[in-house]
JSON list of C-alpha atoms and ligand atoms in Angstrom, two decimals:
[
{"chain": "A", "resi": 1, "resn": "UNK", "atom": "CA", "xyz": [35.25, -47.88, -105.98]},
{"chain": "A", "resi": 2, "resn": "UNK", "atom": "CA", "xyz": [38.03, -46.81, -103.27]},
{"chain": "A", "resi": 3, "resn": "UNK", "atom": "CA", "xyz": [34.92, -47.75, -100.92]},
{"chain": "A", "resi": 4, "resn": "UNK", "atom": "CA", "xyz": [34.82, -50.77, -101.77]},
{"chain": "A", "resi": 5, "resn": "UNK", "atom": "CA", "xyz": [38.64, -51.47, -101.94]},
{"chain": "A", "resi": 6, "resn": "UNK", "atom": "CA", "xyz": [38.42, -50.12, -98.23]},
{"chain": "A", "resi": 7, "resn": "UNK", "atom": "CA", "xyz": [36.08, -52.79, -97.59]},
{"chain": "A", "resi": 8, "resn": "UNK", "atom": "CA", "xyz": [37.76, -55.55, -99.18]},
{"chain": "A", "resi": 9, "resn": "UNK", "atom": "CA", "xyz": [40.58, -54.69, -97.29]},
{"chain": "A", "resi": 10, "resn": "UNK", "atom": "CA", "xyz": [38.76, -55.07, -94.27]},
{"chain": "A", "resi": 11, "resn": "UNK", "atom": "CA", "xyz": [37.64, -58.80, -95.19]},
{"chain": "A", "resi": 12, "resn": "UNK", "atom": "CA", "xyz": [41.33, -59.79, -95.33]},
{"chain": "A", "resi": 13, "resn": "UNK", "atom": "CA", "xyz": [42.10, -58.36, -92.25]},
{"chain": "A", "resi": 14, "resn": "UNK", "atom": "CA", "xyz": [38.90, -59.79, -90.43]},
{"chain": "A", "resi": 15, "resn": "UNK", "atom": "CA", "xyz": [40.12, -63.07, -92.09]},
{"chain": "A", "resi": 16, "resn": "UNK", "atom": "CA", "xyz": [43.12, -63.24, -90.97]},
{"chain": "A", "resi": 17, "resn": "UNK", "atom": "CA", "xyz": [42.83, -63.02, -87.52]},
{"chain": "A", "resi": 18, "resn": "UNK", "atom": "CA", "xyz": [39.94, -65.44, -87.19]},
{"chain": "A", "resi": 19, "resn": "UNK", "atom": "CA", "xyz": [42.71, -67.71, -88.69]},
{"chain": "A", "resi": 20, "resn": "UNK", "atom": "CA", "xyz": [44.97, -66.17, -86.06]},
{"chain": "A", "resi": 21, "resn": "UNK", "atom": "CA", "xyz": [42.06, -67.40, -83.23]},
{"chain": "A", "resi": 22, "resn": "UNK", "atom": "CA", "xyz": [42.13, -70.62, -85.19]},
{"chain": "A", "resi": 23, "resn": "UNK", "atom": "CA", "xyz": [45.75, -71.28, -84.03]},
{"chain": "A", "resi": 24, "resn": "UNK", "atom": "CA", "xyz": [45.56, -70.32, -80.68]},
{"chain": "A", "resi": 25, "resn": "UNK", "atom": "CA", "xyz": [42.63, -72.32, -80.38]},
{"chain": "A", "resi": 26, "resn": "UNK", "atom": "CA", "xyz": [44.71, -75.58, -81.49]},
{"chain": "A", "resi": 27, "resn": "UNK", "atom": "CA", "xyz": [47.37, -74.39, -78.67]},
{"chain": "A", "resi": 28, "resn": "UNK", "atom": "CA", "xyz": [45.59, -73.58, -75.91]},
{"chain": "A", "resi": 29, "resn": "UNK", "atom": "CA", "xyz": [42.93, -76.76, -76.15]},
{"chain": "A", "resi": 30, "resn": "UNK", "atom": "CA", "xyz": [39.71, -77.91, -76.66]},
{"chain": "A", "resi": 31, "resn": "UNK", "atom": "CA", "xyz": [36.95, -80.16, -75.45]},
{"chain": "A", "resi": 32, "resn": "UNK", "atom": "CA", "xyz": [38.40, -83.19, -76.86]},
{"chain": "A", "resi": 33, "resn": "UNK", "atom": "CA", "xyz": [41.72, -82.80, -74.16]},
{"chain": "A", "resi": 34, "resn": "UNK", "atom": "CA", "xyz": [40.01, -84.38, -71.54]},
{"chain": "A", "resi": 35, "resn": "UNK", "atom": "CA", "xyz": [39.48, -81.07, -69.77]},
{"chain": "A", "resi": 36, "resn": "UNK", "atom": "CA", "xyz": [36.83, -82.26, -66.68]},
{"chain": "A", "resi": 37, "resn": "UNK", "atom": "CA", "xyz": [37.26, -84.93, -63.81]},
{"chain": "A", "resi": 38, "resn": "UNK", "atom": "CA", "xyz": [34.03, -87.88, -63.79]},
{"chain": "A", "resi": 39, "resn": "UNK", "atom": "CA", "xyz": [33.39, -87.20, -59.71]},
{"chain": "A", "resi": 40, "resn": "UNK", "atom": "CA", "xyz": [33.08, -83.10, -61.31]},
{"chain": "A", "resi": 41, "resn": "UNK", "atom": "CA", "xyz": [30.54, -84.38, -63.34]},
{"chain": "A", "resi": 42, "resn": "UNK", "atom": "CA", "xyz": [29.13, -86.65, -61.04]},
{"chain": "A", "resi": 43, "resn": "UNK", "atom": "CA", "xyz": [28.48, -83.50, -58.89]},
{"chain": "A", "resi": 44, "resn": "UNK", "atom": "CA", "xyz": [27.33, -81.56, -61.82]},
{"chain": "A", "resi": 45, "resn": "UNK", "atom": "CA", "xyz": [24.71, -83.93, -62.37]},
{"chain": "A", "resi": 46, "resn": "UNK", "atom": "CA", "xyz": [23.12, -83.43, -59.03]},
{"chain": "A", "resi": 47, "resn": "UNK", "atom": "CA", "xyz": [23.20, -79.76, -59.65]},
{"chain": "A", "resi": 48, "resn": "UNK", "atom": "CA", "xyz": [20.91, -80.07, -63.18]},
{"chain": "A", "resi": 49, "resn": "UNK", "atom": "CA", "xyz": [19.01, -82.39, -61.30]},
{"chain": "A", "resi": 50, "resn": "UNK", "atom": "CA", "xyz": [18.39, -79.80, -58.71]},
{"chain": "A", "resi": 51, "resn": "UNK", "atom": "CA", "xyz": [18.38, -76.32, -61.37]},
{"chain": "A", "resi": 52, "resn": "UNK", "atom": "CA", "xyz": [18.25, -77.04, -64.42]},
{"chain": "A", "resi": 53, "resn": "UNK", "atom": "CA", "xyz": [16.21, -80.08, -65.10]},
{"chain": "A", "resi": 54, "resn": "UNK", "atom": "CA", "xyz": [12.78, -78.84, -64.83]},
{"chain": "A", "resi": 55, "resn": "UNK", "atom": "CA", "xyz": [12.87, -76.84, -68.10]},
{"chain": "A", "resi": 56, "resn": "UNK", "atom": "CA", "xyz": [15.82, -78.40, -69.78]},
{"chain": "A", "resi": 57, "resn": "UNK", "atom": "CA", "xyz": [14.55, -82.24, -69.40]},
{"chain": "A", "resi": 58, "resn": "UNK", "atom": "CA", "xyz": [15.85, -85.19, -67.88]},
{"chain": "A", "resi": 59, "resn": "UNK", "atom": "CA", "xyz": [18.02, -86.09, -71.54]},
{"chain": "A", "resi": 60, "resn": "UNK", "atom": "CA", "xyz": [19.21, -82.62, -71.54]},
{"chain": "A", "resi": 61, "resn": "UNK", "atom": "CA", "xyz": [17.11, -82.19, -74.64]},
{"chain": "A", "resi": 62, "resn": "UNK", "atom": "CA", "xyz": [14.90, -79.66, -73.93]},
{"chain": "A", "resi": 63, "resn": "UNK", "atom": "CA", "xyz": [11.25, -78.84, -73.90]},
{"chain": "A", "resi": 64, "resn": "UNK", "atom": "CA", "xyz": [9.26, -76.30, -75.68]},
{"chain": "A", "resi": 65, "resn": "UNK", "atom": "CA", "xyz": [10.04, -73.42, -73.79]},
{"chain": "A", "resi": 66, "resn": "UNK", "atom": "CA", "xyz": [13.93, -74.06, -73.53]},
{"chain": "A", "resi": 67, "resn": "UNK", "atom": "CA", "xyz": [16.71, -75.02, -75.96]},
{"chain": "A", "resi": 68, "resn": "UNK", "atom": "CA", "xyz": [18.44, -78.76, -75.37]},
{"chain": "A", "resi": 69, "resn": "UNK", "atom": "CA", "xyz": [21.62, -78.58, -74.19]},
{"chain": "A", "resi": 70, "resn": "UNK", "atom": "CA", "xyz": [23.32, -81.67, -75.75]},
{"chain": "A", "resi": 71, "resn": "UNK", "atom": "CA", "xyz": [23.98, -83.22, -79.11]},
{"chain": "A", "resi": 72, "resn": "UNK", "atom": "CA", "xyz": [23.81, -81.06, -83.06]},
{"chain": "A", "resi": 73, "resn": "UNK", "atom": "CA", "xyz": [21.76, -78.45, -81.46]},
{"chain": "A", "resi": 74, "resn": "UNK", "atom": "CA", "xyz": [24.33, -77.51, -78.73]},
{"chain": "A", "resi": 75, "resn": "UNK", "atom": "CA", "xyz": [27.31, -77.65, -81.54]},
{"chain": "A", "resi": 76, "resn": "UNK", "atom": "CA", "xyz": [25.50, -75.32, -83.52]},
{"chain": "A", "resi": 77, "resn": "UNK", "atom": "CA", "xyz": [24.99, -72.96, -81.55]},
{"chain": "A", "resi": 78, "resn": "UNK", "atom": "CA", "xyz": [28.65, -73.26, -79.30]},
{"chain": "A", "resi": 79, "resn": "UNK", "atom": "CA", "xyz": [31.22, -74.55, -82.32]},
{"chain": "A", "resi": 80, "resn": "UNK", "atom": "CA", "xyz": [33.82, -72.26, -82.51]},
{"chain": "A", "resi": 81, "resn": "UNK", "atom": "CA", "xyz": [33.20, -70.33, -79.43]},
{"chain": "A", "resi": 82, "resn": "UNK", "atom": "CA", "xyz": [34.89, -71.11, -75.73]},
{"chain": "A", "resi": 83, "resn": "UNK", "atom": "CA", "xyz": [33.86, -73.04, -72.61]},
{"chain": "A", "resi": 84, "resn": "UNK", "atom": "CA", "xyz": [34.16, -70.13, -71.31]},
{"chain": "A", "resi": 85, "resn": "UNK", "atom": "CA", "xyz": [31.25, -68.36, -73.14]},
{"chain": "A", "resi": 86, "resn": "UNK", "atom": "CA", "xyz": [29.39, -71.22, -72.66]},
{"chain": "A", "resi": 87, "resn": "UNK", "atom": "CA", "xyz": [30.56, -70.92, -68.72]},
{"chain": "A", "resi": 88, "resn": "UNK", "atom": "CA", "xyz": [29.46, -66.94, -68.66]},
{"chain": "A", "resi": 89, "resn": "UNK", "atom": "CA", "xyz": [26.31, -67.96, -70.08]},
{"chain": "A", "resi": 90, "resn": "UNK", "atom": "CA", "xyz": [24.82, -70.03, -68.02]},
{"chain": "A", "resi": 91, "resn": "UNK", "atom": "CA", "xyz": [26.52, -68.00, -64.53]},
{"chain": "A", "resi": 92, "resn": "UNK", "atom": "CA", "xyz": [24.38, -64.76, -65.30]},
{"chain": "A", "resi": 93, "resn": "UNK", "atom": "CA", "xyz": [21.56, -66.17, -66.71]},
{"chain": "A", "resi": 94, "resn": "UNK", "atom": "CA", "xyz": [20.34, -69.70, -65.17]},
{"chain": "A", "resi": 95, "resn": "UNK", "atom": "CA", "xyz": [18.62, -71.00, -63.61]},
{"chain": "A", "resi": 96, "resn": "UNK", "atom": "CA", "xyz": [16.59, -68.49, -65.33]},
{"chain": "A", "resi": 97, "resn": "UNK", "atom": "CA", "xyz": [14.09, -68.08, -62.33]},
{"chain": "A", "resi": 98, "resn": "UNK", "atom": "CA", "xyz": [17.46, -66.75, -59.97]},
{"chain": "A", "resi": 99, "resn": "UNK", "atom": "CA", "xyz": [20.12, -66.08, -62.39]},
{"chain": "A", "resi": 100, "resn": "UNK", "atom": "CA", "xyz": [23.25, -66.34, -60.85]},
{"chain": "A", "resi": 101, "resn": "UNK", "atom": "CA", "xyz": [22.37, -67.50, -57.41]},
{"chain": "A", "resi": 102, "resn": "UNK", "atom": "CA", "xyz": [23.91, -70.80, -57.62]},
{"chain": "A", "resi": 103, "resn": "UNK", "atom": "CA", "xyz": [27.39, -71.37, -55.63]},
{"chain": "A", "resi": 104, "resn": "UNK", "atom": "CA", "xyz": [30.59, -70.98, -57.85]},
{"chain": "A", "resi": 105, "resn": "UNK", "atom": "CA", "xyz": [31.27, -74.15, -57.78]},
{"chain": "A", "resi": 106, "resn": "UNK", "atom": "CA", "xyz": [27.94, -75.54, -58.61]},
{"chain": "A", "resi": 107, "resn": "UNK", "atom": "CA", "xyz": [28.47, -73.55, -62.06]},
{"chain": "A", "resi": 108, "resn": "UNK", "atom": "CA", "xyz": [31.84, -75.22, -63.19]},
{"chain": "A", "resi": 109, "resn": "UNK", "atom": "CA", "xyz": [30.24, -78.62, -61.94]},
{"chain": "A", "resi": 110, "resn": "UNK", "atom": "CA", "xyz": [26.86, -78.38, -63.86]},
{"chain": "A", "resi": 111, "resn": "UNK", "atom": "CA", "xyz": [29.11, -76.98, -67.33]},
{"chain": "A", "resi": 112, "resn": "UNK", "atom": "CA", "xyz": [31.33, -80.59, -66.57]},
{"chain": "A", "resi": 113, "resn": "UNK", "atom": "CA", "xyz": [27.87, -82.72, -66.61]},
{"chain": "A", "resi": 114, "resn": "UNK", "atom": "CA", "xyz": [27.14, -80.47, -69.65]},
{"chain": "A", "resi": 115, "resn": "UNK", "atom": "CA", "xyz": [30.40, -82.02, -70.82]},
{"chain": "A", "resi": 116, "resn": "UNK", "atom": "CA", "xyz": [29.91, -85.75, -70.44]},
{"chain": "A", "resi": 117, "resn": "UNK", "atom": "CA", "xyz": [26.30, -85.47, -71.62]},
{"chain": "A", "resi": 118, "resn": "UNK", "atom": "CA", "xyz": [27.33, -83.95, -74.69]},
{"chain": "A", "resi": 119, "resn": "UNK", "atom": "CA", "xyz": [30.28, -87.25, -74.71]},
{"chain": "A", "resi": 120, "resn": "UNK", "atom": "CA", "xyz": [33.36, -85.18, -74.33]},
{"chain": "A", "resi": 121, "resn": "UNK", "atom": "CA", "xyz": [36.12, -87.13, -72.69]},
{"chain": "A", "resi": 122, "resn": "UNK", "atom": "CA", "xyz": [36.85, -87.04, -69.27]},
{"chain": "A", "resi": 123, "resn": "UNK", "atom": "CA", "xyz": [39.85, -86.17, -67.92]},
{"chain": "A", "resi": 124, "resn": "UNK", "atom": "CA", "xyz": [42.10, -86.39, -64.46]},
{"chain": "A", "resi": 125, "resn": "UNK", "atom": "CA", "xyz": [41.87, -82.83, -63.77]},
{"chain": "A", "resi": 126, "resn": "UNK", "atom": "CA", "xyz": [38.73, -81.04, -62.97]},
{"chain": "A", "resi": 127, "resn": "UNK", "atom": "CA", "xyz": [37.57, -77.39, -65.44]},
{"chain": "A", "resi": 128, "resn": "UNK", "atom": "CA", "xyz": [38.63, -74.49, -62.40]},
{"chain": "A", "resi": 129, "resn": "UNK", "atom": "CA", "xyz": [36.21, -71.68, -61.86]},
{"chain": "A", "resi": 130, "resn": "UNK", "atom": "CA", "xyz": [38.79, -69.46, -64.03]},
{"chain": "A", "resi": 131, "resn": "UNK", "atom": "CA", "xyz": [37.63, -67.72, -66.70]},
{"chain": "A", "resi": 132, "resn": "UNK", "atom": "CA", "xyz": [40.73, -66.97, -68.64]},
{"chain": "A", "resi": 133, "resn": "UNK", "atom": "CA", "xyz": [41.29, -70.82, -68.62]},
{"chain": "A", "resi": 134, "resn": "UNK", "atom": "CA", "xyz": [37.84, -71.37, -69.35]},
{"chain": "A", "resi": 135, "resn": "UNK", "atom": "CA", "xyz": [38.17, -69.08, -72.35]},
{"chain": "A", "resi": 136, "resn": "UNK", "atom": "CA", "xyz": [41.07, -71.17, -73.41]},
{"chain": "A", "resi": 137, "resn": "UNK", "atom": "CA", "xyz": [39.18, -73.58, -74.00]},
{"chain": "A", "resi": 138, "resn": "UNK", "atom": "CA", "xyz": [37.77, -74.29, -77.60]},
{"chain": "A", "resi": 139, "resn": "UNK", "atom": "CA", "xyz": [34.22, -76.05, -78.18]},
{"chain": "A", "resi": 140, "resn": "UNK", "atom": "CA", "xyz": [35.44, -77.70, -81.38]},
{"chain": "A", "resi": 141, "resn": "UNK", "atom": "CA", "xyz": [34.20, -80.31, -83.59]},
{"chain": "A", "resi": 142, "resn": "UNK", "atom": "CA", "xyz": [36.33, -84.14, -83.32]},
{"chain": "A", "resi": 143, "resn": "UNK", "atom": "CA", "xyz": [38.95, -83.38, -85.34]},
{"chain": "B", "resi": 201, "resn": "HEC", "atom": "C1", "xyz": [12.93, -71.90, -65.46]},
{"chain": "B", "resi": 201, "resn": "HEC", "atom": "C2", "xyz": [13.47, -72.55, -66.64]},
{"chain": "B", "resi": 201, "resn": "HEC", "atom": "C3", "xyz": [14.98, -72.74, -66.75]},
{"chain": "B", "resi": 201, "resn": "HEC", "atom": "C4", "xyz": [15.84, -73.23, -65.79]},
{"chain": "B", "resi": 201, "resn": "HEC", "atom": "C5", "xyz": [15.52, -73.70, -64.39]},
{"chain": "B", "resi": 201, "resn": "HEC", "atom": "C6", "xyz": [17.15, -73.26, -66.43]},
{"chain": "B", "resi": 201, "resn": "HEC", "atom": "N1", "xyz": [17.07, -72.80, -67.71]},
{"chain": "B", "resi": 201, "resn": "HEC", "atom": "FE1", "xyz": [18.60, -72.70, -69.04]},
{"chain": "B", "resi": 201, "resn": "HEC", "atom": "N2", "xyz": [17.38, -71.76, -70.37]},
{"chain": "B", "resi": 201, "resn": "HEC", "atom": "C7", "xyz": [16.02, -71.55, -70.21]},
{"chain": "B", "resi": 201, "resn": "HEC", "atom": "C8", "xyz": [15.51, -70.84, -71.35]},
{"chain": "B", "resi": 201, "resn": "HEC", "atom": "C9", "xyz": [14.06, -70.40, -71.56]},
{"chain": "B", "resi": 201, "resn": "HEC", "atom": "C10", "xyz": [16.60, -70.62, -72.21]},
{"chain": "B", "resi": 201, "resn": "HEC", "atom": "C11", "xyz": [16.58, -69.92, -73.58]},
{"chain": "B", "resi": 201, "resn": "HEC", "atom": "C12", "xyz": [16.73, -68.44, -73.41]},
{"chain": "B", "resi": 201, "resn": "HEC", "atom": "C13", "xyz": [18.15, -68.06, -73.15]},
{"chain": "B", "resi": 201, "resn": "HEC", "atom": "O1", "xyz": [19.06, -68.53, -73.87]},
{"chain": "B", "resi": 201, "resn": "HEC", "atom": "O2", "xyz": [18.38, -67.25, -72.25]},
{"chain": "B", "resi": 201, "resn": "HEC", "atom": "C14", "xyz": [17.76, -71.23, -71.58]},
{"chain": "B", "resi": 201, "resn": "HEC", "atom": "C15", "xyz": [19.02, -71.26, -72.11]},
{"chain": "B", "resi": 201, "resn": "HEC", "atom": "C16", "xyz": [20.09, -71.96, -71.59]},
{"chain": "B", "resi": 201, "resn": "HEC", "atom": "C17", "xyz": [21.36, -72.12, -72.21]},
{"chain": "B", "resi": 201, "resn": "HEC", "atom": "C18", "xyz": [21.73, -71.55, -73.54]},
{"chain": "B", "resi": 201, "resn": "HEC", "atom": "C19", "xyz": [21.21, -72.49, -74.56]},
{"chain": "B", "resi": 201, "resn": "HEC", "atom": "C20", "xyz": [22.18, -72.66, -75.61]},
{"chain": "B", "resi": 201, "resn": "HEC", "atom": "O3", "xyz": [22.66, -73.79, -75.83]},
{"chain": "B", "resi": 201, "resn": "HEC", "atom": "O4", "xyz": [22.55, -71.62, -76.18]},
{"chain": "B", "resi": 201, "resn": "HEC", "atom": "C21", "xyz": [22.13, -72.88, -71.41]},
{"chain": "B", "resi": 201, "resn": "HEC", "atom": "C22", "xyz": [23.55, -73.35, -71.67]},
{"chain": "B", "resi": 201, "resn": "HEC", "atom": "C23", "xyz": [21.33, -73.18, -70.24]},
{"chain": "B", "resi": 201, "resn": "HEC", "atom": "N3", "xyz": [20.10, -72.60, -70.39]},
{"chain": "B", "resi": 201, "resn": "HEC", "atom": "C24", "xyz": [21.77, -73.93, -69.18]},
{"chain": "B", "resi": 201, "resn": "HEC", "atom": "C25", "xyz": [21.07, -74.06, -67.99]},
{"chain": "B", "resi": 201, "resn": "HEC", "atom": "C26", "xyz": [21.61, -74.68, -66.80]},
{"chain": "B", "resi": 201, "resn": "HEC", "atom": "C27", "xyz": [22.98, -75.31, -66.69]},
{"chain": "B", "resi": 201, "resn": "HEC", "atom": "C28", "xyz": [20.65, -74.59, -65.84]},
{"chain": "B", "resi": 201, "resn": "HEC", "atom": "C29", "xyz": [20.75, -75.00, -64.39]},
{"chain": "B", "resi": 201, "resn": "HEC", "atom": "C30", "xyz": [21.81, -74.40, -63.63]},
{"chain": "B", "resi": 201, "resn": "HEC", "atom": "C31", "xyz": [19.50, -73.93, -66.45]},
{"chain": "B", "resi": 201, "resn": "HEC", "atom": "N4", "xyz": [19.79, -73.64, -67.74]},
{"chain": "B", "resi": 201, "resn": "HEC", "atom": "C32", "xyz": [18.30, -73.71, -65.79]},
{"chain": "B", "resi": 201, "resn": "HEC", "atom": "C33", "xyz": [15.28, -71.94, -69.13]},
{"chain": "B", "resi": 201, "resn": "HEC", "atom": "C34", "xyz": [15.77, -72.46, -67.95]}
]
């Protein structure tokens, strides 16, 4: 019984500060703010064309072997989590064949194509290769 009064405990407080992430996601933006530039994603496309496109597919939908990237299968897997996951992701482990070998840049441009494919609005400024502004940045669902 005290167990499980321990545990219940535990629920509230685990509760409570996902609701406290829940705030700070509203402050500190999401993908809806307009948070890449159209020449980023411009470049970003030539980067999948170049790294990412042979498994991943010309729609960004995927084949058999890999996942899509775009549309209900990308927000139910990234919903709720950060660009910035989504950023870490892809910098240690694509192109699968040389993880991480891309230029920096390249990996900021290819998550803005990622973006526009996936009909986020663009913005004036382009997503920096920051990660604690990256991880400010909320994959959320139109609200
Ligand atoms: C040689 C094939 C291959 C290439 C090239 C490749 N990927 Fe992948 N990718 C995969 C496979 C397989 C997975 C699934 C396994 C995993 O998640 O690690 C995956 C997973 C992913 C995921 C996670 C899927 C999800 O939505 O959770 C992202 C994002 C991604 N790739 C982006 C990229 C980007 C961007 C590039 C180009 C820079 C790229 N990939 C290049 C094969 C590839």
């Amino acid at each position: 019984m005290g167990n499980c009064m321990a545990r219940l405990k535990l629920v509230a407080a685990l509760s409570a500060a996902v609701c406290a992430l829940g705030v700070s996601y509203a402050q500190g933006g999401t993908v809806w703010d307009g948070v890449y530039s159209s020449e980023q994603a411009e470049r970003g496309e030539a980067v999948y064309k170049g790294a990412c496109i042979a498994c991943h597919g010309q729609d960004l939908g995927g084949n058999s072997n890999s996942p899509g990237l775009v549309g209900m299968g990308f927000m139910f897997l990234w919903e709720g989590r950060t660009l910035g996951a989504f950023f870490e992701k892809i910098r240690e482990e694509m192109p699968t064949d040389r993880p991480g070998q891309l230029p920096a840049q390249d990996y900021v441009d290819v998550v803005a194509y990622i973006m526009q494919a996936n009909s986020f609005p663009v913005g004036d400024n382009e997503l920096p290769y920051d990660a604690e502004i990256l991880d400010g940045i909320a994959i959320a669902p139109k609200s």
